[in-house]
Amino acid sequence: MASPDPGGNGAHPALARWRARVDAALESALDGLEGTEPRLLSAMRHAVLLGGKRMRPLLTYATGVACGAAEDALDAPAAAVELMHAYSLVHDDLPAMDDDALRRGQPTVHVAYGEATAILAGDALQSLAFATLATAPAADAARVAMLAELATAGGAAGMCGGQALDLAATGAAIPLPALERLHAMKTGALLRAAVRLGAIAAGADAGARRALDTFAGALGLAFQVRDDLLDIEGDSATLGKTAGKDVAQDKATFPALIGADASRARLRELAAAMAQALQAVPGDTSVLAALARLAIERDR
């Protein structure tokens, strides 16, 4: 089943509004860099503004609003988590990492601007993520907590550590628990941070945060299982990135380890886990449920 883009036809009506908000916040953050070396700034804009699902910032808005936050309190954390995601994609696509030439239907940053500029653009986007989050209209303790969440998600215990595990697992046979741990760090950490940023901004209580963590953990794994299936079932034009790359590079993936049918069964299990977790979250969680469906049903 083909799924809509967040905010597209058939999606929850709030998503289009939130996507417009985060896009405006991202544009503003980049506009604030006036005076930056032109090629570097162009590369940063290329990485951030040429599309994307905006899944992570939408999760921040959906979580925050469900827990009682105002939308304007969520703009900075939503933009920050997307800037961190954009940085990770720029570096993941480099020849020393996944060596990909296509992202969001466009040449990757290192293809369009060269490797040196791509490295600098990724570094600058990560810095901009923290600078943006530091302006969030929140109490000092909440702002520090959000900064800590984003830093942890991007570091050795999160995306960087997961990428290191992914590199080590390439061409190797690893057990299912190791594969799930790899992706809980590489993919899941930033998705979990997106949810946590919304919860912190809203001042959610400990019970709601535990349930949201359970939801986010299942979502991160489901997102990756679906990604792995799309790599073998999708086409480059639809995906906006190179199809079949994981197989060609002998990457550790769920279909390679347990097969496509078992991967689809795992998606169904994760969908049930997400639905159950949301039952323990006070407030209207319908948008979080819609994003969970999107993660599982998307075609890119």
PDB file of C-alpha atoms in Angstrom:
ATOM      1  CA  MET A   1       0.000   0.000   0.000  1.00  0.00           C
ATOM      2  CA  ALA A   2       1.452   3.349  -0.991  1.00  0.00           C
ATOM      3  CA  SER A   3       1.386   5.853   1.823  1.00  0.00           C
ATOM      4  CA  PRO A   4       1.068   9.628   1.664  1.00  0.00           C
ATOM      5  CA  ASP A   5       3.817  12.010   2.519  1.00  0.00           C
ATOM      6  CA  PRO A   6       3.337  13.601   5.921  1.00  0.00           C
ATOM      7  CA  GLY A   7       0.902  16.404   5.344  1.00  0.00           C
ATOM      8  CA  GLY A   8      -0.151  15.071   1.932  1.00  0.00           C
ATOM      9  CA  ASN A   9      -3.569  13.886   0.810  1.00  0.00           C
ATOM     10  CA  GLY A  10      -4.989  11.315   3.186  1.00  0.00           C
ATOM     11  CA  ALA A  11      -2.758  12.334   6.099  1.00  0.00           C
ATOM     12  CA  HIS A  12      -3.889  13.763   9.424  1.00  0.00           C
ATOM     13  CA  PRO A  13      -4.784  17.440   8.855  1.00  0.00           C
ATOM     14  CA  ALA A  14      -2.383  18.662  11.562  1.00  0.00           C
ATOM     15  CA  LEU A  15       0.632  17.317   9.691  1.00  0.00           C
ATOM     16  CA  ALA A  16       0.464  19.804   6.817  1.00  0.00           C
ATOM     17  CA  ARG A  17       0.365  22.706   9.276  1.00  0.00           C
ATOM     18  CA  TRP A  18       3.279  21.361  11.312  1.00  0.00           C
ATOM     19  CA  ARG A  19       5.315  20.638   8.222  1.00  0.00           C
ATOM     20  CA  ALA A  20       4.841  24.239   7.132  1.00  0.00           C
ATOM     21  CA  ARG A  21       5.914  25.414  10.606  1.00  0.00           C
ATOM     22  CA  VAL A  22       9.099  23.365  10.675  1.00  0.00           C
ATOM     23  CA  ASP A  23       9.987  24.278   7.089  1.00  0.00           C
ATOM     24  CA  ALA A  24       9.646  27.957   8.028  1.00  0.00           C
ATOM     25  CA  ALA A  25      11.786  27.404  11.138  1.00  0.00           C
ATOM     26  CA  LEU A  26      14.460  25.634   9.101  1.00  0.00           C
ATOM     27  CA  GLU A  27      14.475  28.380   6.477  1.00  0.00           C
ATOM     28  CA  SER A  28      14.788  30.977   9.242  1.00  0.00           C
ATOM     29  CA  ALA A  29      17.682  29.128  10.892  1.00  0.00           C
ATOM     30  CA  LEU A  30      19.574  28.985   7.605  1.00  0.00           C
ATOM     31  CA  ASP A  31      18.732  32.590   6.732  1.00  0.00           C
ATOM     32  CA  GLY A  32      20.294  33.547  10.039  1.00  0.00           C
ATOM     33  CA  LEU A  33      23.647  32.366   8.690  1.00  0.00           C
ATOM     34  CA  GLU A  34      23.940  35.305   6.309  1.00  0.00           C
ATOM     35  CA  GLY A  35      27.605  36.047   5.773  1.00  0.00           C
ATOM     36  CA  THR A  36      28.582  32.366   5.755  1.00  0.00           C
ATOM     37  CA  GLU A  37      30.892  31.293   2.909  1.00  0.00           C
ATOM     38  CA  PRO A  38      28.443  30.992  -0.024  1.00  0.00           C
ATOM     39  CA  ARG A  39      29.328  27.479  -1.168  1.00  0.00           C
ATOM     40  CA  LEU A  40      29.071  26.101   2.358  1.00  0.00           C
ATOM     41  CA  LEU A  41      25.713  27.757   2.939  1.00  0.00           C
ATOM     42  CA  SER A  42      24.430  26.498  -0.417  1.00  0.00           C
ATOM     43  CA  ALA A  43      25.454  22.955   0.511  1.00  0.00           C
ATOM     44  CA  MET A  44      23.671  23.249   3.866  1.00  0.00           C
ATOM     45  CA  ARG A  45      20.504  24.473   2.179  1.00  0.00           C
ATOM     46  CA  HIS A  46      20.770  21.627  -0.338  1.00  0.00           C
ATOM     47  CA  ALA A  47      20.906  19.128   2.522  1.00  0.00           C
ATOM     48  CA  VAL A  48      17.961  20.556   4.444  1.00  0.00           C
ATOM     49  CA  LEU A  49      15.456  22.171   2.093  1.00  0.00           C
ATOM     50  CA  LEU A  50      15.129  19.790  -0.859  1.00  0.00           C
ATOM     51  CA  GLY A  51      12.373  17.593   0.537  1.00  0.00           C
ATOM     52  CA  GLY A  52      12.264  14.780   3.056  1.00  0.00           C
ATOM     53  CA  LYS A  53       9.500  13.206   5.111  1.00  0.00           C
ATOM     54  CA  ARG A  54      10.093  15.437   8.166  1.00  0.00           C
ATOM     55  CA  MET A  55       9.153  12.436  10.301  1.00  0.00           C
ATOM     56  CA  ARG A  56      11.285  13.518  13.260  1.00  0.00           C
ATOM     57  CA  PRO A  57      10.008  17.086  13.658  1.00  0.00           C
ATOM     58  CA  LEU A  58       6.452  15.876  13.107  1.00  0.00           C
ATOM     59  CA  LEU A  59       6.943  13.445  15.978  1.00  0.00           C
ATOM     60  CA  THR A  60       8.121  16.335  18.152  1.00  0.00           C
ATOM     61  CA  TYR A  61       5.017  18.360  17.351  1.00  0.00           C
ATOM     62  CA  ALA A  62       2.658  15.392  17.718  1.00  0.00           C
ATOM     63  CA  THR A  63       4.116  14.391  21.076  1.00  0.00           C
ATOM     64  CA  GLY A  64       4.288  17.903  22.451  1.00  0.00           C
ATOM     65  CA  VAL A  65       0.749  18.832  21.457  1.00  0.00           C
ATOM     66  CA  ALA A  66      -0.638  15.521  22.771  1.00  0.00           C
ATOM     67  CA  CYS A  67       0.980  16.328  26.127  1.00  0.00           C
ATOM     68  CA  GLY A  68      -0.287  19.910  26.236  1.00  0.00           C
ATOM     69  CA  ALA A  69       2.456  22.067  24.674  1.00  0.00           C
ATOM     70  CA  ALA A  70       1.729  25.061  22.470  1.00  0.00           C
ATOM     71  CA  GLU A  71       2.938  24.765  18.889  1.00  0.00           C
ATOM     72  CA  ASP A  72       5.284  27.747  19.156  1.00  0.00           C
ATOM     73  CA  ALA A  73       7.095  26.027  22.023  1.00  0.00           C
ATOM     74  CA  LEU A  74       7.884  23.159  19.675  1.00  0.00           C
ATOM     75  CA  ASP A  75       9.268  25.010  16.644  1.00  0.00           C
ATOM     76  CA  ALA A  76      12.880  25.158  17.878  1.00  0.00           C
ATOM     77  CA  PRO A  77      13.135  21.517  19.033  1.00  0.00           C
ATOM     78  CA  ALA A  78      11.398  20.338  15.854  1.00  0.00           C
ATOM     79  CA  ALA A  79      13.833  22.270  13.652  1.00  0.00           C
ATOM     80  CA  ALA A  80      16.806  21.138  15.720  1.00  0.00           C
ATOM     81  CA  VAL A  81      16.031  17.445  15.387  1.00  0.00           C
ATOM     82  CA  GLU A  82      15.625  17.807  11.613  1.00  0.00           C
ATOM     83  CA  LEU A  83      18.938  19.663  11.329  1.00  0.00           C
ATOM     84  CA  MET A  84      20.610  16.846  13.256  1.00  0.00           C
ATOM     85  CA  HIS A  85      19.001  14.322  10.918  1.00  0.00           C
ATOM     86  CA  ALA A  86      20.149  16.273   7.856  1.00  0.00           C
ATOM     87  CA  TYR A  87      23.720  16.341   9.163  1.00  0.00           C
ATOM     88  CA  SER A  88      23.645  12.577   9.660  1.00  0.00           C
ATOM     89  CA  LEU A  89      22.444  11.982   6.099  1.00  0.00           C
ATOM     90  CA  VAL A  90      25.190  14.170   4.621  1.00  0.00           C
ATOM     91  CA  HIS A  91      27.850  12.194   6.456  1.00  0.00           C
ATOM     92  CA  ASP A  92      26.200   8.783   5.920  1.00  0.00           C
ATOM     93  CA  ASP A  93      26.222   9.376   2.155  1.00  0.00           C
ATOM     94  CA  LEU A  94      29.973  10.077   2.000  1.00  0.00           C
ATOM     95  CA  PRO A  95      32.210   7.635   0.087  1.00  0.00           C
ATOM     96  CA  ALA A  96      33.868   6.576   3.356  1.00  0.00           C
ATOM     97  CA  MET A  97      30.447   5.574   4.746  1.00  0.00           C
ATOM     98  CA  ASP A  98      27.520   4.402   2.587  1.00  0.00           C
ATOM     99  CA  ASP A  99      28.870   5.996  -0.624  1.00  0.00           C
ATOM    100  CA  ASP A 100      25.521   7.048  -2.072  1.00  0.00           C
ATOM    101  CA  ALA A 101      24.962   9.416  -4.983  1.00  0.00           C
ATOM    102  CA  LEU A 102      21.208  10.032  -4.584  1.00  0.00           C
ATOM    103  CA  ARG A 103      19.206  11.436  -1.673  1.00  0.00           C
ATOM    104  CA  ARG A 104      15.623  12.762  -1.761  1.00  0.00           C
ATOM    105  CA  GLY A 105      15.727  12.456  -5.547  1.00  0.00           C
ATOM    106  CA  GLN A 106      18.698  14.837  -5.765  1.00  0.00           C
ATOM    107  CA  PRO A 107      22.481  14.377  -5.976  1.00  0.00           C
ATOM    108  CA  THR A 108      23.918  13.867  -2.511  1.00  0.00           C
ATOM    109  CA  VAL A 109      25.827  16.801  -1.043  1.00  0.00           C
ATOM    110  CA  HIS A 110      29.275  15.353  -1.711  1.00  0.00           C
ATOM    111  CA  VAL A 111      28.316  14.674  -5.335  1.00  0.00           C
ATOM    112  CA  ALA A 112      26.978  18.206  -5.815  1.00  0.00           C
ATOM    113  CA  TYR A 113      29.606  20.095  -3.793  1.00  0.00           C
ATOM    114  CA  GLY A 114      32.570  17.796  -3.222  1.00  0.00           C
ATOM    115  CA  GLU A 115      33.578  15.739  -0.196  1.00  0.00           C
ATOM    116  CA  ALA A 116      35.336  18.501   1.708  1.00  0.00           C
ATOM    117  CA  THR A 117      32.370  20.861   1.523  1.00  0.00           C
ATOM    118  CA  ALA A 118      29.998  18.005   2.412  1.00  0.00           C
ATOM    119  CA  ILE A 119      31.957  17.235   5.574  1.00  0.00           C
ATOM    120  CA  LEU A 120      31.929  20.899   6.559  1.00  0.00           C
ATOM    121  CA  ALA A 121      28.220  21.220   5.751  1.00  0.00           C
ATOM    122  CA  GLY A 122      27.402  18.240   7.969  1.00  0.00           C
ATOM    123  CA  ASP A 123      29.505  19.645  10.801  1.00  0.00           C
ATOM    124  CA  ALA A 124      27.859  23.051  10.456  1.00  0.00           C
ATOM    125  CA  LEU A 125      24.353  21.563  10.418  1.00  0.00           C
ATOM    126  CA  GLN A 126      25.051  19.708  13.656  1.00  0.00           C
ATOM    127  CA  SER A 127      26.263  22.947  15.254  1.00  0.00           C
ATOM    128  CA  LEU A 128      23.201  24.773  13.941  1.00  0.00           C
ATOM    129  CA  ALA A 129      20.953  22.110  15.480  1.00  0.00           C
ATOM    130  CA  PHE A 130      22.293  22.879  18.957  1.00  0.00           C
ATOM    131  CA  ALA A 131      22.284  26.634  18.376  1.00  0.00           C
ATOM    132  CA  THR A 132      18.640  26.425  17.309  1.00  0.00           C
ATOM    133  CA  LEU A 133      17.619  24.278  20.268  1.00  0.00           C
ATOM    134  CA  ALA A 134      19.389  26.660  22.646  1.00  0.00           C
ATOM    135  CA  THR A 135      16.858  29.348  21.625  1.00  0.00           C
ATOM    136  CA  ALA A 136      13.829  27.221  22.559  1.00  0.00           C
ATOM    137  CA  PRO A 137      11.327  29.211  24.675  1.00  0.00           C
ATOM    138  CA  ALA A 138      11.562  26.927  27.695  1.00  0.00           C
ATOM    139  CA  ALA A 139      12.696  27.032  31.287  1.00  0.00           C
ATOM    140  CA  ASP A 140      16.437  26.621  31.678  1.00  0.00           C
ATOM    141  CA  ALA A 141      16.148  23.087  33.108  1.00  0.00           C
ATOM    142  CA  ALA A 142      13.931  21.951  30.235  1.00  0.00           C
ATOM    143  CA  ARG A 143      16.229  23.528  27.637  1.00  0.00           C
ATOM    144  CA  VAL A 144      19.286  21.795  29.131  1.00  0.00           C
ATOM    145  CA  ALA A 145      17.377  18.496  29.212  1.00  0.00           C
ATOM    146  CA  MET A 146      16.508  18.874  25.528  1.00  0.00           C
ATOM    147  CA  LEU A 147      20.102  19.696  24.618  1.00  0.00           C
ATOM    148  CA  ALA A 148      21.275  16.618  26.514  1.00  0.00           C
ATOM    149  CA  GLU A 149      18.759  14.394  24.708  1.00  0.00           C
ATOM    150  CA  LEU A 150      19.845  15.615  21.287  1.00  0.00           C
ATOM    151  CA  ALA A 151      23.537  15.276  22.141  1.00  0.00           C
ATOM    152  CA  THR A 152      23.081  11.712  23.390  1.00  0.00           C
ATOM    153  CA  ALA A 153      21.052  10.728  20.331  1.00  0.00           C
ATOM    154  CA  GLY A 154      23.763  12.014  17.997  1.00  0.00           C
ATOM    155  CA  GLY A 155      26.782  10.564  19.782  1.00  0.00           C
ATOM    156  CA  ALA A 156      28.491   7.299  20.615  1.00  0.00           C
ATOM    157  CA  ALA A 157      25.410   5.942  22.391  1.00  0.00           C
ATOM    158  CA  GLY A 158      23.215   6.911  19.439  1.00  0.00           C
ATOM    159  CA  MET A 159      23.688   7.556  15.737  1.00  0.00           C
ATOM    160  CA  CYS A 160      27.496   7.529  15.636  1.00  0.00           C
ATOM    161  CA  GLY A 161      27.697   4.364  17.673  1.00  0.00           C
ATOM    162  CA  GLY A 162      25.031   2.725  15.539  1.00  0.00           C
ATOM    163  CA  GLN A 163      26.853   3.679  12.355  1.00  0.00           C
ATOM    164  CA  ALA A 164      30.050   2.169  13.770  1.00  0.00           C
ATOM    165  CA  LEU A 165      28.170  -1.065  14.515  1.00  0.00           C
ATOM    166  CA  ASP A 166      26.724  -0.991  10.992  1.00  0.00           C
ATOM    167  CA  LEU A 167      30.184  -0.651   9.450  1.00  0.00           C
ATOM    168  CA  ALA A 168      31.481  -3.515  11.602  1.00  0.00           C
ATOM    169  CA  ALA A 169      28.511  -5.724  10.658  1.00  0.00           C
ATOM    170  CA  THR A 170      28.835  -5.209   6.901  1.00  0.00           C
ATOM    171  CA  GLY A 171      29.580  -8.562   5.295  1.00  0.00           C
ATOM    172  CA  ALA A 172      29.244 -10.364   8.627  1.00  0.00           C
ATOM    173  CA  ALA A 173      26.562 -12.639  10.059  1.00  0.00           C
ATOM    174  CA  ILE A 174      25.144 -11.141  13.245  1.00  0.00           C
ATOM    175  CA  PRO A 175      22.298 -12.418  15.466  1.00  0.00           C
ATOM    176  CA  LEU A 176      18.913 -10.701  15.503  1.00  0.00           C
ATOM    177  CA  PRO A 177      19.388  -9.026  18.935  1.00  0.00           C
ATOM    178  CA  ALA A 178      22.612  -7.435  17.670  1.00  0.00           C
ATOM    179  CA  LEU A 179      20.856  -6.168  14.536  1.00  0.00           C
ATOM    180  CA  GLU A 180      18.046  -4.692  16.611  1.00  0.00           C
ATOM    181  CA  ARG A 181      20.553  -2.992  18.929  1.00  0.00           C
ATOM    182  CA  LEU A 182      22.421  -1.579  15.915  1.00  0.00           C
ATOM    183  CA  HIS A 183      19.273   0.017  14.538  1.00  0.00           C
ATOM    184  CA  ALA A 184      17.981   1.131  17.932  1.00  0.00           C
ATOM    185  CA  MET A 185      21.092   3.311  17.953  1.00  0.00           C
ATOM    186  CA  LYS A 186      21.590   4.248  14.298  1.00  0.00           C
ATOM    187  CA  THR A 187      17.948   4.942  13.375  1.00  0.00           C
ATOM    188  CA  GLY A 188      15.976   4.685  16.574  1.00  0.00           C
ATOM    189  CA  ALA A 189      17.976   7.075  18.754  1.00  0.00           C
ATOM    190  CA  LEU A 190      17.014  10.235  16.876  1.00  0.00           C
ATOM    191  CA  LEU A 191      13.389   9.156  16.473  1.00  0.00           C
ATOM    192  CA  ARG A 192      13.267   8.540  20.223  1.00  0.00           C
ATOM    193  CA  ALA A 193      14.901  11.927  20.831  1.00  0.00           C
ATOM    194  CA  ALA A 194      12.264  13.592  18.643  1.00  0.00           C
ATOM    195  CA  VAL A 195       9.527  12.146  20.842  1.00  0.00           C
ATOM    196  CA  ARG A 196      11.386  13.005  24.041  1.00  0.00           C
ATOM    197  CA  LEU A 197      11.947  16.607  22.946  1.00  0.00           C
ATOM    198  CA  GLY A 198       8.194  17.043  22.556  1.00  0.00           C
ATOM    199  CA  ALA A 199       7.547  15.440  25.934  1.00  0.00           C
ATOM    200  CA  ILE A 200      10.121  17.647  27.680  1.00  0.00           C
ATOM    201  CA  ALA A 201       8.791  20.805  26.044  1.00  0.00           C
ATOM    202  CA  ALA A 202       5.306  19.880  27.281  1.00  0.00           C
ATOM    203  CA  GLY A 203       6.411  18.972  30.784  1.00  0.00           C
ATOM    204  CA  ALA A 204       4.944  15.460  30.436  1.00  0.00           C
ATOM    205  CA  ASP A 205       4.892  13.360  33.600  1.00  0.00           C
ATOM    206  CA  ALA A 206       7.035  10.281  34.189  1.00  0.00           C
ATOM    207  CA  GLY A 207       4.285   7.805  33.302  1.00  0.00           C
ATOM    208  CA  ALA A 208       3.584   9.434  29.967  1.00  0.00           C
ATOM    209  CA  ARG A 209       7.300   9.586  29.185  1.00  0.00           C
ATOM    210  CA  ARG A 210       7.717   5.860  29.865  1.00  0.00           C
ATOM    211  CA  ALA A 211       4.841   5.022  27.531  1.00  0.00           C
ATOM    212  CA  LEU A 212       6.179   7.394  24.890  1.00  0.00           C
ATOM    213  CA  ASP A 213       9.626   5.778  25.143  1.00  0.00           C
ATOM    214  CA  THR A 214       8.030   2.379  24.513  1.00  0.00           C
ATOM    215  CA  PHE A 215       6.190   3.818  21.528  1.00  0.00           C
ATOM    216  CA  ALA A 216       9.329   5.467  20.172  1.00  0.00           C
ATOM    217  CA  GLY A 217      11.413   2.301  20.568  1.00  0.00           C
ATOM    218  CA  ALA A 218       8.918   0.282  18.544  1.00  0.00           C
ATOM    219  CA  LEU A 219       8.608   3.081  15.985  1.00  0.00           C
ATOM    220  CA  GLY A 220      12.364   3.290  15.438  1.00  0.00           C
ATOM    221  CA  LEU A 221      12.615  -0.430  14.820  1.00  0.00           C
ATOM    222  CA  ALA A 222       9.553  -0.437  12.555  1.00  0.00           C
ATOM    223  CA  PHE A 223      10.959   2.467  10.544  1.00  0.00           C
ATOM    224  CA  GLN A 224      14.160   0.511   9.902  1.00  0.00           C
ATOM    225  CA  VAL A 225      12.429  -2.787   9.080  1.00  0.00           C
ATOM    226  CA  ARG A 226      10.319  -0.922   6.515  1.00  0.00           C
ATOM    227  CA  ASP A 227      13.450   0.771   5.152  1.00  0.00           C
ATOM    228  CA  ASP A 228      15.109  -2.617   4.703  1.00  0.00           C
ATOM    229  CA  LEU A 229      12.067  -3.998   2.878  1.00  0.00           C
ATOM    230  CA  LEU A 230      11.895  -0.955   0.607  1.00  0.00           C
ATOM    231  CA  ASP A 231      15.551  -1.453  -0.329  1.00  0.00           C
ATOM    232  CA  ILE A 232      14.666  -4.817  -1.891  1.00  0.00           C
ATOM    233  CA  GLU A 233      11.125  -4.046  -3.070  1.00  0.00           C
ATOM    234  CA  GLY A 234      11.239  -0.375  -4.079  1.00  0.00           C
ATOM    235  CA  ASP A 235      12.724   1.488  -7.027  1.00  0.00           C
ATOM    236  CA  SER A 236      15.119   4.405  -7.000  1.00  0.00           C
ATOM    237  CA  ALA A 237      12.675   6.836  -8.615  1.00  0.00           C
ATOM    238  CA  THR A 238      10.074   6.296  -5.892  1.00  0.00           C
ATOM    239  CA  LEU A 239      12.524   6.018  -3.005  1.00  0.00           C
ATOM    240  CA  GLY A 240      14.524   9.093  -3.980  1.00  0.00           C
ATOM    241  CA  LYS A 241      17.689   7.140  -3.155  1.00  0.00           C
ATOM    242  CA  THR A 242      19.478   4.157  -4.647  1.00  0.00           C
ATOM    243  CA  ALA A 243      17.420   0.981  -4.360  1.00  0.00           C
ATOM    244  CA  GLY A 244      19.221  -2.305  -3.733  1.00  0.00           C
ATOM    245  CA  LYS A 245      22.185  -0.577  -2.112  1.00  0.00           C
ATOM    246  CA  ASP A 246      22.037  -2.631   1.088  1.00  0.00           C
ATOM    247  CA  VAL A 247      22.140  -5.899  -0.832  1.00  0.00           C
ATOM    248  CA  ALA A 248      24.950  -4.676  -3.080  1.00  0.00           C
ATOM    249  CA  GLN A 249      27.026  -3.656  -0.058  1.00  0.00           C
ATOM    250  CA  ASP A 250      26.186  -6.836   1.902  1.00  0.00           C
ATOM    251  CA  LYS A 251      24.677  -4.801   4.738  1.00  0.00           C
ATOM    252  CA  ALA A 252      23.121  -6.437   7.784  1.00  0.00           C
ATOM    253  CA  THR A 253      19.347  -6.055   7.231  1.00  0.00           C
ATOM    254  CA  PHE A 254      16.189  -7.671   8.555  1.00  0.00           C
ATOM    255  CA  PRO A 255      15.172  -9.329   5.244  1.00  0.00           C
ATOM    256  CA  ALA A 256      18.703 -10.696   4.814  1.00  0.00           C
ATOM    257  CA  LEU A 257      18.683 -12.135   8.326  1.00  0.00           C
ATOM    258  CA  ILE A 258      15.096 -13.355   8.828  1.00  0.00           C
ATOM    259  CA  GLY A 259      13.540 -13.060   5.350  1.00  0.00           C
ATOM    260  CA  ALA A 260      10.966 -10.691   3.886  1.00  0.00           C
ATOM    261  CA  ASP A 261       7.894 -12.529   5.221  1.00  0.00           C
ATOM    262  CA  ALA A 262       9.233 -12.601   8.770  1.00  0.00           C
ATOM    263  CA  SER A 263      10.165  -8.923   8.442  1.00  0.00           C
ATOM    264  CA  ARG A 264       6.565  -8.094   7.522  1.00  0.00           C
ATOM    265  CA  ALA A 265       5.358 -10.136  10.490  1.00  0.00           C
ATOM    266  CA  ARG A 266       7.741  -8.173  12.715  1.00  0.00           C
ATOM    267  CA  LEU A 267       6.201  -4.964  11.404  1.00  0.00           C
ATOM    268  CA  ARG A 268       2.759  -6.181  12.456  1.00  0.00           C
ATOM    269  CA  GLU A 269       4.072  -6.965  15.942  1.00  0.00           C
ATOM    270  CA  LEU A 270       5.622  -3.512  16.209  1.00  0.00           C
ATOM    271  CA  ALA A 271       2.398  -1.855  15.049  1.00  0.00           C
ATOM    272  CA  ALA A 272       0.533  -3.594  17.855  1.00  0.00           C
ATOM    273  CA  ALA A 273       3.192  -2.563  20.379  1.00  0.00           C
ATOM    274  CA  MET A 274       2.931   1.074  19.309  1.00  0.00           C
ATOM    275  CA  ALA A 275      -0.866   1.053  19.554  1.00  0.00           C
ATOM    276  CA  GLN A 276      -0.716  -0.454  23.031  1.00  0.00           C
ATOM    277  CA  ALA A 277       1.877   2.063  24.227  1.00  0.00           C
ATOM    278  CA  LEU A 278      -0.212   5.010  23.064  1.00  0.00           C
ATOM    279  CA  GLN A 279      -3.139   3.828  25.155  1.00  0.00           C
ATOM    280  CA  ALA A 280      -1.137   4.806  28.246  1.00  0.00           C
ATOM    281  CA  VAL A 281      -0.457   8.364  27.026  1.00  0.00           C
ATOM    282  CA  PRO A 282      -2.986  10.997  28.162  1.00  0.00           C
ATOM    283  CA  GLY A 283      -4.291  13.405  25.562  1.00  0.00           C
ATOM    284  CA  ASP A 284      -5.072  13.071  21.874  1.00  0.00           C
ATOM    285  CA  THR A 285      -2.519  10.672  20.380  1.00  0.00           C
ATOM    286  CA  SER A 286      -4.251  10.320  17.010  1.00  0.00           C
ATOM    287  CA  VAL A 287      -1.439  12.109  15.164  1.00  0.00           C
ATOM    288  CA  LEU A 288       1.190   9.877  16.754  1.00  0.00           C
ATOM    289  CA  ALA A 289      -0.884   6.886  15.638  1.00  0.00           C
ATOM    290  CA  ALA A 290      -1.037   8.333  12.115  1.00  0.00           C
ATOM    291  CA  LEU A 291       2.753   8.749  12.054  1.00  0.00           C
ATOM    292  CA  ALA A 292       3.153   5.156  13.265  1.00  0.00           C
ATOM    293  CA  ARG A 293       1.024   3.968  10.343  1.00  0.00           C
ATOM    294  CA  LEU A 294       3.033   6.127   7.966  1.00  0.00           C
ATOM    295  CA  ALA A 295       6.310   4.608   9.168  1.00  0.00           C
ATOM    296  CA  ILE A 296       4.993   1.117   8.431  1.00  0.00           C
ATOM    297  CA  GLU A 297       3.053   1.753   5.212  1.00  0.00           C
ATOM    298  CA  ARG A 298       5.261   4.300   3.436  1.00  0.00           C
ATOM    299  CA  ASP A 299       6.628   3.575  -0.021  1.00  0.00           C
ATOM    300  CA  ARG A 300       9.751   5.702   0.363  1.00  0.00           C
TER     301      ARG A 300
END
